[in-house]
Coordinates of C-alpha atoms in Angstrom, one line a residue:
Chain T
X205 CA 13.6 9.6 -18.5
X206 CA 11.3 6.7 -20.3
X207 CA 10.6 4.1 -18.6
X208 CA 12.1 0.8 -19.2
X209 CA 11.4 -2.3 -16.9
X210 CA 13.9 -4.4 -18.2
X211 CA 16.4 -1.6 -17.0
X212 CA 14.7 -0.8 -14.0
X213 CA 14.5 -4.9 -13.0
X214 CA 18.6 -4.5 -13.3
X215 CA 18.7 -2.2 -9.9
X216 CA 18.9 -3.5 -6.5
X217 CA 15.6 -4.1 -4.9
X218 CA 15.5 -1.6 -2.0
X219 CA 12.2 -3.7 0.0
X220 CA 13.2 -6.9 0.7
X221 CA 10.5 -10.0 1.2
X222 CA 9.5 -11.7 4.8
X223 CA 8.1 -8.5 6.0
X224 CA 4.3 -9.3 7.2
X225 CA 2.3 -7.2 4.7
X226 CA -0.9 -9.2 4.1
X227 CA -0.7 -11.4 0.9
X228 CA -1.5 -9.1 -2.1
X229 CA -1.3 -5.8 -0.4
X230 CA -0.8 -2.8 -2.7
X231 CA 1.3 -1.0 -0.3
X232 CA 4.2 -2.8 -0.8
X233 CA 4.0 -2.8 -5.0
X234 CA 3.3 1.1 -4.4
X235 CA 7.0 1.2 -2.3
X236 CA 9.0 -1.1 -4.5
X237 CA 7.8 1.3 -7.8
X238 CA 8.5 4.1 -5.7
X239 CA 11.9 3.3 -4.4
X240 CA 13.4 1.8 -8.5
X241 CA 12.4 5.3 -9.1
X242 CA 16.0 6.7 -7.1
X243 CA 19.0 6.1 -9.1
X244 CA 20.7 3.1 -8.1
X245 CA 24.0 5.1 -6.8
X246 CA 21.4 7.1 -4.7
X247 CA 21.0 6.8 -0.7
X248 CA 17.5 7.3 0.9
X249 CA 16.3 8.3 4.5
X250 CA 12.7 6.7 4.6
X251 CA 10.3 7.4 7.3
X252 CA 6.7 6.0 7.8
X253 CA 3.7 7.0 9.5
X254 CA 2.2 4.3 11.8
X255 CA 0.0 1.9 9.7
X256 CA 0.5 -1.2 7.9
X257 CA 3.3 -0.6 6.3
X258 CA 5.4 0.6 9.4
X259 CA 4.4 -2.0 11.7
X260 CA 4.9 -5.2 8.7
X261 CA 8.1 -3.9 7.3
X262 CA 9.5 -2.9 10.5
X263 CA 9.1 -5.6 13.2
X264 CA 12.3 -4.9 15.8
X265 CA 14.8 -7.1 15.8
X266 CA 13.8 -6.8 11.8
X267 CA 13.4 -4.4 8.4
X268 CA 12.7 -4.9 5.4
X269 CA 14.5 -1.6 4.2
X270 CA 17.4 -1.8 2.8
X271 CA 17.5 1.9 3.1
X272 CA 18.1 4.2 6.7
X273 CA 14.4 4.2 8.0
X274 CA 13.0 6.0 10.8
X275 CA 10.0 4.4 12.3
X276 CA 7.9 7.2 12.9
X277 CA 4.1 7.7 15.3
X278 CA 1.0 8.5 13.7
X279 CA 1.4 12.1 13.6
X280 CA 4.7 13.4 12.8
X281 CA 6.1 11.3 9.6
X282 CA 5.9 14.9 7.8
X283 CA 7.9 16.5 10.9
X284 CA 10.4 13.1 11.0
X285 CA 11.6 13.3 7.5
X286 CA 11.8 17.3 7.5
X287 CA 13.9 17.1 10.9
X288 CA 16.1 14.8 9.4
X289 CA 16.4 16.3 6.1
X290 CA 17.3 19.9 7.6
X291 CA 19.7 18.1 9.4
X292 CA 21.4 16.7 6.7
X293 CA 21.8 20.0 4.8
X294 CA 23.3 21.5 7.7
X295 CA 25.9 18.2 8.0
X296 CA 26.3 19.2 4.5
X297 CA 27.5 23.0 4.8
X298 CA 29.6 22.7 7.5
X299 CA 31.1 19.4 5.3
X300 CA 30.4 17.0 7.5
X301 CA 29.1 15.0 4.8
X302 CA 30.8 14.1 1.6
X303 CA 29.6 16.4 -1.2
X304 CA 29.4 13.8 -4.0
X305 CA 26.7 11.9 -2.4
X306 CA 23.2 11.9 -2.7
X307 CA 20.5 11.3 -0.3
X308 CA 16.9 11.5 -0.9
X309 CA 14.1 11.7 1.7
X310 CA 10.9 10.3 1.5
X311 CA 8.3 9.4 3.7
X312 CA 5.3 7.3 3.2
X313 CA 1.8 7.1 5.3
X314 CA -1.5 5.6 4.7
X315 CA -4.4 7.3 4.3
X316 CA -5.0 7.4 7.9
X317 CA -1.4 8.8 8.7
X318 CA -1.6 11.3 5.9
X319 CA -5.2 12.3 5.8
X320 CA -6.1 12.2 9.2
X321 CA -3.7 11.9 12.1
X322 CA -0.2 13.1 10.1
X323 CA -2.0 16.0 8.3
X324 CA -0.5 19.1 10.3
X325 CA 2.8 17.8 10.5
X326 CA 2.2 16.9 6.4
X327 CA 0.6 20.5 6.0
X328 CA 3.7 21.9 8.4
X329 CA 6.6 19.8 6.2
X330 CA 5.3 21.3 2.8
X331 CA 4.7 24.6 3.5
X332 CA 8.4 25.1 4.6
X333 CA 9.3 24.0 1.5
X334 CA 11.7 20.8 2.3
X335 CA 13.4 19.1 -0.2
X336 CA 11.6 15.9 0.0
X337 CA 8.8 13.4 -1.2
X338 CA 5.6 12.7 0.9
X339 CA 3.9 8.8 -0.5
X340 CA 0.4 8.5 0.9
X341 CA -0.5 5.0 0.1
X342 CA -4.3 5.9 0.0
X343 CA -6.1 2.2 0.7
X344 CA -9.3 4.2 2.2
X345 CA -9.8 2.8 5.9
X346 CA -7.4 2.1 9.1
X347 CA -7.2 -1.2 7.7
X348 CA -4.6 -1.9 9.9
X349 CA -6.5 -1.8 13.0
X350 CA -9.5 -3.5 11.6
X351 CA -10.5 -1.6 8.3
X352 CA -12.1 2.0 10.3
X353 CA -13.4 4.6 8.4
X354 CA -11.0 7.1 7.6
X355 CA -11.9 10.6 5.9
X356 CA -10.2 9.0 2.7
X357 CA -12.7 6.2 2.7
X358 CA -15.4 6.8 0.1
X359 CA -19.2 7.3 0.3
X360 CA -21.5 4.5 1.0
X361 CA -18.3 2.2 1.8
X362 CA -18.7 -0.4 4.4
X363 CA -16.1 -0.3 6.6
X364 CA -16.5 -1.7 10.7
X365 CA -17.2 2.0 11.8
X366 CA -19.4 2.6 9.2
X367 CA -21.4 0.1 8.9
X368 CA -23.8 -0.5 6.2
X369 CA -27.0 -1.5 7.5
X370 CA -31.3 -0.7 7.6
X371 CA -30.4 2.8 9.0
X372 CA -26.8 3.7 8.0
X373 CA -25.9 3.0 4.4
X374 CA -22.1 2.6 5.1
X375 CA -19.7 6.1 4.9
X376 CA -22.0 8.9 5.0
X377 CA -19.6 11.4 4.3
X378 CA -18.0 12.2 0.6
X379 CA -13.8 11.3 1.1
X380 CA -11.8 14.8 1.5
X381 CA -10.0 15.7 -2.1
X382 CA -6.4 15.9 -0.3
X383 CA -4.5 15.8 -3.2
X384 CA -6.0 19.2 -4.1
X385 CA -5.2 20.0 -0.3
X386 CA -1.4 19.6 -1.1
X387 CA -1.8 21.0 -4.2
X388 CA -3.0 24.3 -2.3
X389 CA 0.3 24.6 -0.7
X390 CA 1.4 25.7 -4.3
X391 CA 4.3 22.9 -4.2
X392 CA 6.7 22.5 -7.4
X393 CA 5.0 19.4 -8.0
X394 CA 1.8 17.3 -6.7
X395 CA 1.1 14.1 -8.7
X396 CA -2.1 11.1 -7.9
X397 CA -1.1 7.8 -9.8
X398 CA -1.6 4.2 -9.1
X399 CA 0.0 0.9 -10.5
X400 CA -1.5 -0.1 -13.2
X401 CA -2.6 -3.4 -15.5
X402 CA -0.5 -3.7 -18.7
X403 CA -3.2 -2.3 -21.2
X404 CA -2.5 1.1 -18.7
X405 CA 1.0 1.1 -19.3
X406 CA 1.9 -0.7 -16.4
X407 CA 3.9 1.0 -14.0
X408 CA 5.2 3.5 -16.4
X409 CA 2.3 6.4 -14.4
X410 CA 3.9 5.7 -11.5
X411 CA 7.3 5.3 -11.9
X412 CA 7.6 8.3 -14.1
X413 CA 5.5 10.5 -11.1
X414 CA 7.7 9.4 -8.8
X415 CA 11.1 10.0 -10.2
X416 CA 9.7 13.3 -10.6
X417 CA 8.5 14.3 -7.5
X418 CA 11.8 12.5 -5.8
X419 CA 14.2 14.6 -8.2
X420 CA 12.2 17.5 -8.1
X421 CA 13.8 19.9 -5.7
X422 CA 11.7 21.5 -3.2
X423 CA 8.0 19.1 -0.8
X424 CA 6.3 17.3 -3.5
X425 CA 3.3 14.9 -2.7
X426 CA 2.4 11.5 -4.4
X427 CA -1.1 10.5 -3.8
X428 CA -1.3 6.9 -4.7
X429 CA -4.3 4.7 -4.9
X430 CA -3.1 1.2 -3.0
X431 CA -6.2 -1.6 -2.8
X432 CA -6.8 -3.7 0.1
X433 CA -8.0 -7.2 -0.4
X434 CA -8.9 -7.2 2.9
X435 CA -10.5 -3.6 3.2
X436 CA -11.9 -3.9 -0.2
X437 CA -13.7 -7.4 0.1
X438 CA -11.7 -8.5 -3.0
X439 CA -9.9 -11.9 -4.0
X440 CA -5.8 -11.0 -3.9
X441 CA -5.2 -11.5 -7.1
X442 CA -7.3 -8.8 -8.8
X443 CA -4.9 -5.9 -7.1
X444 CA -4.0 -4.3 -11.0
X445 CA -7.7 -5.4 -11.6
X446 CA -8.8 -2.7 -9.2
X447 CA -6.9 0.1 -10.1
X448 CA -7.3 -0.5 -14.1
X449 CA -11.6 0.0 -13.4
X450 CA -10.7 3.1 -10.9
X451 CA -8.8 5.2 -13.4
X452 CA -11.7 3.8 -16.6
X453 CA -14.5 5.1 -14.0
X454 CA -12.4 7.9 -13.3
X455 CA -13.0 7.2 -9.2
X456 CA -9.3 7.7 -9.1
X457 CA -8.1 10.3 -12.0
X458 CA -4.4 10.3 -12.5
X459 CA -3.2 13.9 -12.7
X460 CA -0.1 15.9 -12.2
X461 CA 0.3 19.4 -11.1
X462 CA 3.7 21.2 -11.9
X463 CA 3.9 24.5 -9.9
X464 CA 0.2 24.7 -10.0
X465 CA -0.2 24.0 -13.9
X466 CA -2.8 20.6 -14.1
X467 CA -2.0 18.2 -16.5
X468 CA -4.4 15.0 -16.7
X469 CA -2.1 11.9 -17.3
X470 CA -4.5 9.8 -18.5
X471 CA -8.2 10.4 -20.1
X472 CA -10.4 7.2 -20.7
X473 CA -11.9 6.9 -24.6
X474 CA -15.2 5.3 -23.0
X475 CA -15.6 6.7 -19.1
X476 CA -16.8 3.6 -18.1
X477 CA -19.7 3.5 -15.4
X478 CA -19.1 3.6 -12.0
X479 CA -21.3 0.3 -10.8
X480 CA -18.3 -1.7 -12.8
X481 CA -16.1 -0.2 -10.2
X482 CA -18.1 -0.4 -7.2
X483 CA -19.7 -3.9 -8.1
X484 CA -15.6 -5.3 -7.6
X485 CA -15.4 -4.5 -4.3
X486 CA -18.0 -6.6 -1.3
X487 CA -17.4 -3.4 0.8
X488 CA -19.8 -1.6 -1.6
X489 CA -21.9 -4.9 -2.0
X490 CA -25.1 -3.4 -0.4
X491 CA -25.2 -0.3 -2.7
X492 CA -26.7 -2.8 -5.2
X493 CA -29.8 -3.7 -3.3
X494 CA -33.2 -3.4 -4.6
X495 CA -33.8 0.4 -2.7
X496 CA -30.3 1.5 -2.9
X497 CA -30.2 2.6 -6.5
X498 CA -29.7 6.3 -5.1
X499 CA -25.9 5.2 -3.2
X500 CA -25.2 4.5 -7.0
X501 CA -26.2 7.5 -8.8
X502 CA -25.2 9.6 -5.6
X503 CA -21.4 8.3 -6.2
X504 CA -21.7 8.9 -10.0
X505 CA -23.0 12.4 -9.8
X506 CA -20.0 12.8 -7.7
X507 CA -17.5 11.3 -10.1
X508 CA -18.7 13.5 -12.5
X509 CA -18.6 16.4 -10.4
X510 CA -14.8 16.1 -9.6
X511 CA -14.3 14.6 -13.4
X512 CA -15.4 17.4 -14.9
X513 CA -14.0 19.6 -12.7
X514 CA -10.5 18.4 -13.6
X515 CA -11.2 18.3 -17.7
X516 CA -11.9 22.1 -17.3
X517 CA -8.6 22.7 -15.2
X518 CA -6.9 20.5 -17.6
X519 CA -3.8 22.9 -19.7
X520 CA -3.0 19.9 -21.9
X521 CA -5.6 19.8 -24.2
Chain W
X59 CA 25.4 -10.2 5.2
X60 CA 25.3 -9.6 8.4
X61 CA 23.0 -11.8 10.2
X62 CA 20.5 -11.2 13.1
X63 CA 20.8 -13.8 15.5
X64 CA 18.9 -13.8 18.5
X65 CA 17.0 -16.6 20.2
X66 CA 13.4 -14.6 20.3
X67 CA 12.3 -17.2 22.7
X68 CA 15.4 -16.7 25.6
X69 CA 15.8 -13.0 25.7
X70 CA 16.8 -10.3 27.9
X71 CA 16.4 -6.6 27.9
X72 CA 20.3 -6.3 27.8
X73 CA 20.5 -7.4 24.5
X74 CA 18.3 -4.6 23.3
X75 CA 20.1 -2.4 20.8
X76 CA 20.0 1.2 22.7
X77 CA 17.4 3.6 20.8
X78 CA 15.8 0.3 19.3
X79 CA 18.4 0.5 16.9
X80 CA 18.1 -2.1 13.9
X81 CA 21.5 -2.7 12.6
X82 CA 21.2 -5.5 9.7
X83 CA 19.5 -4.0 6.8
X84 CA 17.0 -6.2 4.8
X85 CA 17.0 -8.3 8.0
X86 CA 13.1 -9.2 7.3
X87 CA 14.2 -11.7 4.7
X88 CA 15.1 -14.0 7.7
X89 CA 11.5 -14.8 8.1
X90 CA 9.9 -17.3 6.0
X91 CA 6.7 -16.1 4.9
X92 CA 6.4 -18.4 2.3
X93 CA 4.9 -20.5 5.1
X94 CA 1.9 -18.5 4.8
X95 CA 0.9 -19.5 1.5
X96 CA -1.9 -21.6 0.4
X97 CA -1.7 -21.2 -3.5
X98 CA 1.8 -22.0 -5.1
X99 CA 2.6 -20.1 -8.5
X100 CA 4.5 -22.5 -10.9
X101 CA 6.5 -20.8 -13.3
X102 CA 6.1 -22.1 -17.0
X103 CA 10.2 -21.2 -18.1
X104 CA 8.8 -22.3 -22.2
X105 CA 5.6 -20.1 -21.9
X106 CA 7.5 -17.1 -20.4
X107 CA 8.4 -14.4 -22.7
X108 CA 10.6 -12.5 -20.2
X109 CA 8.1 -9.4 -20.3
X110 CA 9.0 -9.0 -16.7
X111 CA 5.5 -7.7 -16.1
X112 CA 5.7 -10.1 -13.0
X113 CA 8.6 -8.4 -11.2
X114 CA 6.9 -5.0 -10.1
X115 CA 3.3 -6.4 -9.2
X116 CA 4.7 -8.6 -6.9
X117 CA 4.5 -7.2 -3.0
X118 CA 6.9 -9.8 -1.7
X119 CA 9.7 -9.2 -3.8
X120 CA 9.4 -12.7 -4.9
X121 CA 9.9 -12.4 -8.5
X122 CA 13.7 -13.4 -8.7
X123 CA 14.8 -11.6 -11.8
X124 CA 19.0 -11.7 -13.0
X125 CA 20.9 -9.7 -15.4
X126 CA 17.4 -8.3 -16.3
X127 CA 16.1 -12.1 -17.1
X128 CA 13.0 -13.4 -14.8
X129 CA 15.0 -16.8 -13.2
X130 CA 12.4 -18.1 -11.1
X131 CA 9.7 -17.6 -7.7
X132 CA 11.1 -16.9 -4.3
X133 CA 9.2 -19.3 -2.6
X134 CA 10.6 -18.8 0.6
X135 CA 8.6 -15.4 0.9
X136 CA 6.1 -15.8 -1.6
X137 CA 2.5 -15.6 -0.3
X138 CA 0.7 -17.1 -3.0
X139 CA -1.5 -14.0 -3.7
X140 CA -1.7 -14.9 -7.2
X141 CA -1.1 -11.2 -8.6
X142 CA 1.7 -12.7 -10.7
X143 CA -0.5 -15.2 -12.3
X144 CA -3.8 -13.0 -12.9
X145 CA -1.0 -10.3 -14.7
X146 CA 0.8 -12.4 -16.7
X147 CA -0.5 -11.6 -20.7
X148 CA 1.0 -15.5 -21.7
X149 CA -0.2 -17.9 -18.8
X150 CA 3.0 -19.0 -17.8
X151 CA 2.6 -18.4 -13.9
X152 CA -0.5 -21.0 -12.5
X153 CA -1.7 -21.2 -9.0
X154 CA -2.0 -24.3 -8.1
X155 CA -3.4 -25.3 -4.6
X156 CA -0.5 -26.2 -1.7
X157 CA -1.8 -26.4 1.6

């Protein structure tokens, strides 16, 4: 179905304000896009892996759901929502639950409650095939706990656990690809998308992706880029700023994968350099000392690596 | 709606829902995080051209949209991050300094 925002602004707004994400987090736009993606006369069963977005929206006596939520630990989001969705098929059979009405289940995580800590019950969840929608919310550090490295935080990033200094120039490692991870699990459909500045198309990537993967029958995986202000070391109101320069540097490609055919959603005219991407952000502020010229043609070489990569895989040409 | 209402500051551990069980959906709108802000975006009603381009950037749910129309600014949750202002293609949403 197209997307239309003045028809998607007429449904009822499923995350409510007064929860305690910081001031111009992406987690929360990621959610709310997410969420106008179920049809309005559609229930949901949401579940979250500890991070920021569990611990703001979720504050006992207090939600911000308007949903059913499950408040989930760090590493069993994947297990919570497949418990619970297993369970409702069952209720279903045995007609315990009336059979006109529609519940969706989808879970969201961060990078460090997908990637890291949540990634065997993730792995566990989408290999048995439930029917349900796993969000990472990929902001590339525990910045919950005081922006740590996580292994979706890229190289040369300074983060408080990587710290760039004389002897450690941030991240050392490359960030671990795990949207080709879930893609592995040969799932009906895998998608990486981000919200997006107007001149992108807005929030047409993501919406679209995500009424797919949440009508798709069968595990599907969102991977979607969230920025940080605080994390990042940028001013809150650049958020859209920040994801328009990662898709023209193609840091963050947007992509889908329908049972296992790639399809690239969106292909810069001019692949823009990666130093406009990186210069953004104070977390990658000491790649641009005199010295440090290699961090930037290390990350580019990488860019292109994976870029090309995905060109060549590409079946929509 | 349903509304919590506990004293948070004269509490006892019988009043504790079992299972931690949160009963009033939405119940997070009680708390005015509004308070936290330190830019206020002021809506320019002639400027606006009811793109609506506002309404999804916003991570507070702030932007109060009816019958599809763009109505006004939440400010009781609003956190003044300005992504409303820096998106907006006809400069009718400007931060100006509150607090």
């Amino acid at each position: 179905m197209a997307f239309k925002l003045k028809e998607e602004a007429l449904k009822p707004e499923r995350l409510t304000g007064g929860h305690r994400m910081c001031a111009g987090c992406g987690a929360p736009v990621v959610v709310r896009a997410v969420l106008r993606a179920l049809k309005a006369e559609d229930q949901a069963v949401i579940c979250s892996a500890t991070g920021c977005l569990e611990v703001s929206t979720f504050m006992y006596p207090y939600t911000a759901w308007n949903d059913s939520f499950i408040h989930s630990a760090f590493e069993n989001a994947g297990a919570t929502i497949s418990g619970a969705e297993a369970a409702y098929k069952a209720m279903k059979k045995k007609g315990k639950l009336p059979a006109d009405q529609t519940i969706k289940f989808i879970a969201f995580g961060g990078d460090g409650g997908t990637y890291d800590i949540g990634l065997q019950s993730l792995s566990g969840a989408m290999e048995r095939g439930h029917d349900m929608v796993y969000v990472c919310y990929d902001n590339g550090a525990y910045m919950n706990t005081g922006i740590q490295r996580s292994s979706a935080t890229p190289r040369f990033a300074d983060t408080t656990t990587s710290p760039a200094g004389s002897s450690v120039p941030g991240k050392q490692q490359q960030r671990k690809d795990l949207t080709a991870i879930m893609a592995a699990h040969h799932l009906p459909y895998v998608a990486q998308t981000a919200p997006l500045g107007s001149k992108h198309g807005g929030f047409k990537d993501l919406h679209e992706k995500a009424e797919k993967a949440i009508y798709t029958e069968g595990a599907c995986f969102l991977n979607v880029l969230a920025p940080c202000p605080r994390g990042w070391r940028y001013d809150t109101p650049k958020l859209l700023e920040m994801t328009d320069i990662a898709v023209d540097t193609c840091v963050w490609p947007l992509y889908e994968i329908v049972d296992g055919k790639l399809t690239l959603s969106y292909i810069p005219k001019e692949k823009k350099p990666v130093e406009e991407y990186l210069k953004a952000q104070g977390r990658f502020r000491h790649v641009f000392k005199k010295g440090n010229e290699w961090m930037i043609e290390e990350i580019q070489k990488e860019v292109d690596r994976t870029w090309e990569d995905l060109l060549n895989r590409n079946e929509t040409k | 709606m349903k509304k919590i209402n506990w004293d948070l500051n004269n509490i006892s551990w019988k009043d504790i829902t079992p299972g931690g069980i949160v009963e009033v959906p939405g119940s997070a709108s009680d708390t005015i995080t509004g308070e936290w802000r330190s830019d206020k975006p002021i809506w320019d009603k002639d400027k606006c051209k009811q793109c609506l381009i506002c309404f999804p950037v916003c991570p507070d749910s702030s932007i109060n949209v009816s019958e599809g129309k763009m109505v006004g600014i939440d400010y009781d949750h609003c956190k003044g991050c300005g992504i409303c202002a820096n998106q907006c293609p006809f400069g009718a949403i400007e931060m100006v300094r509150e607090g």
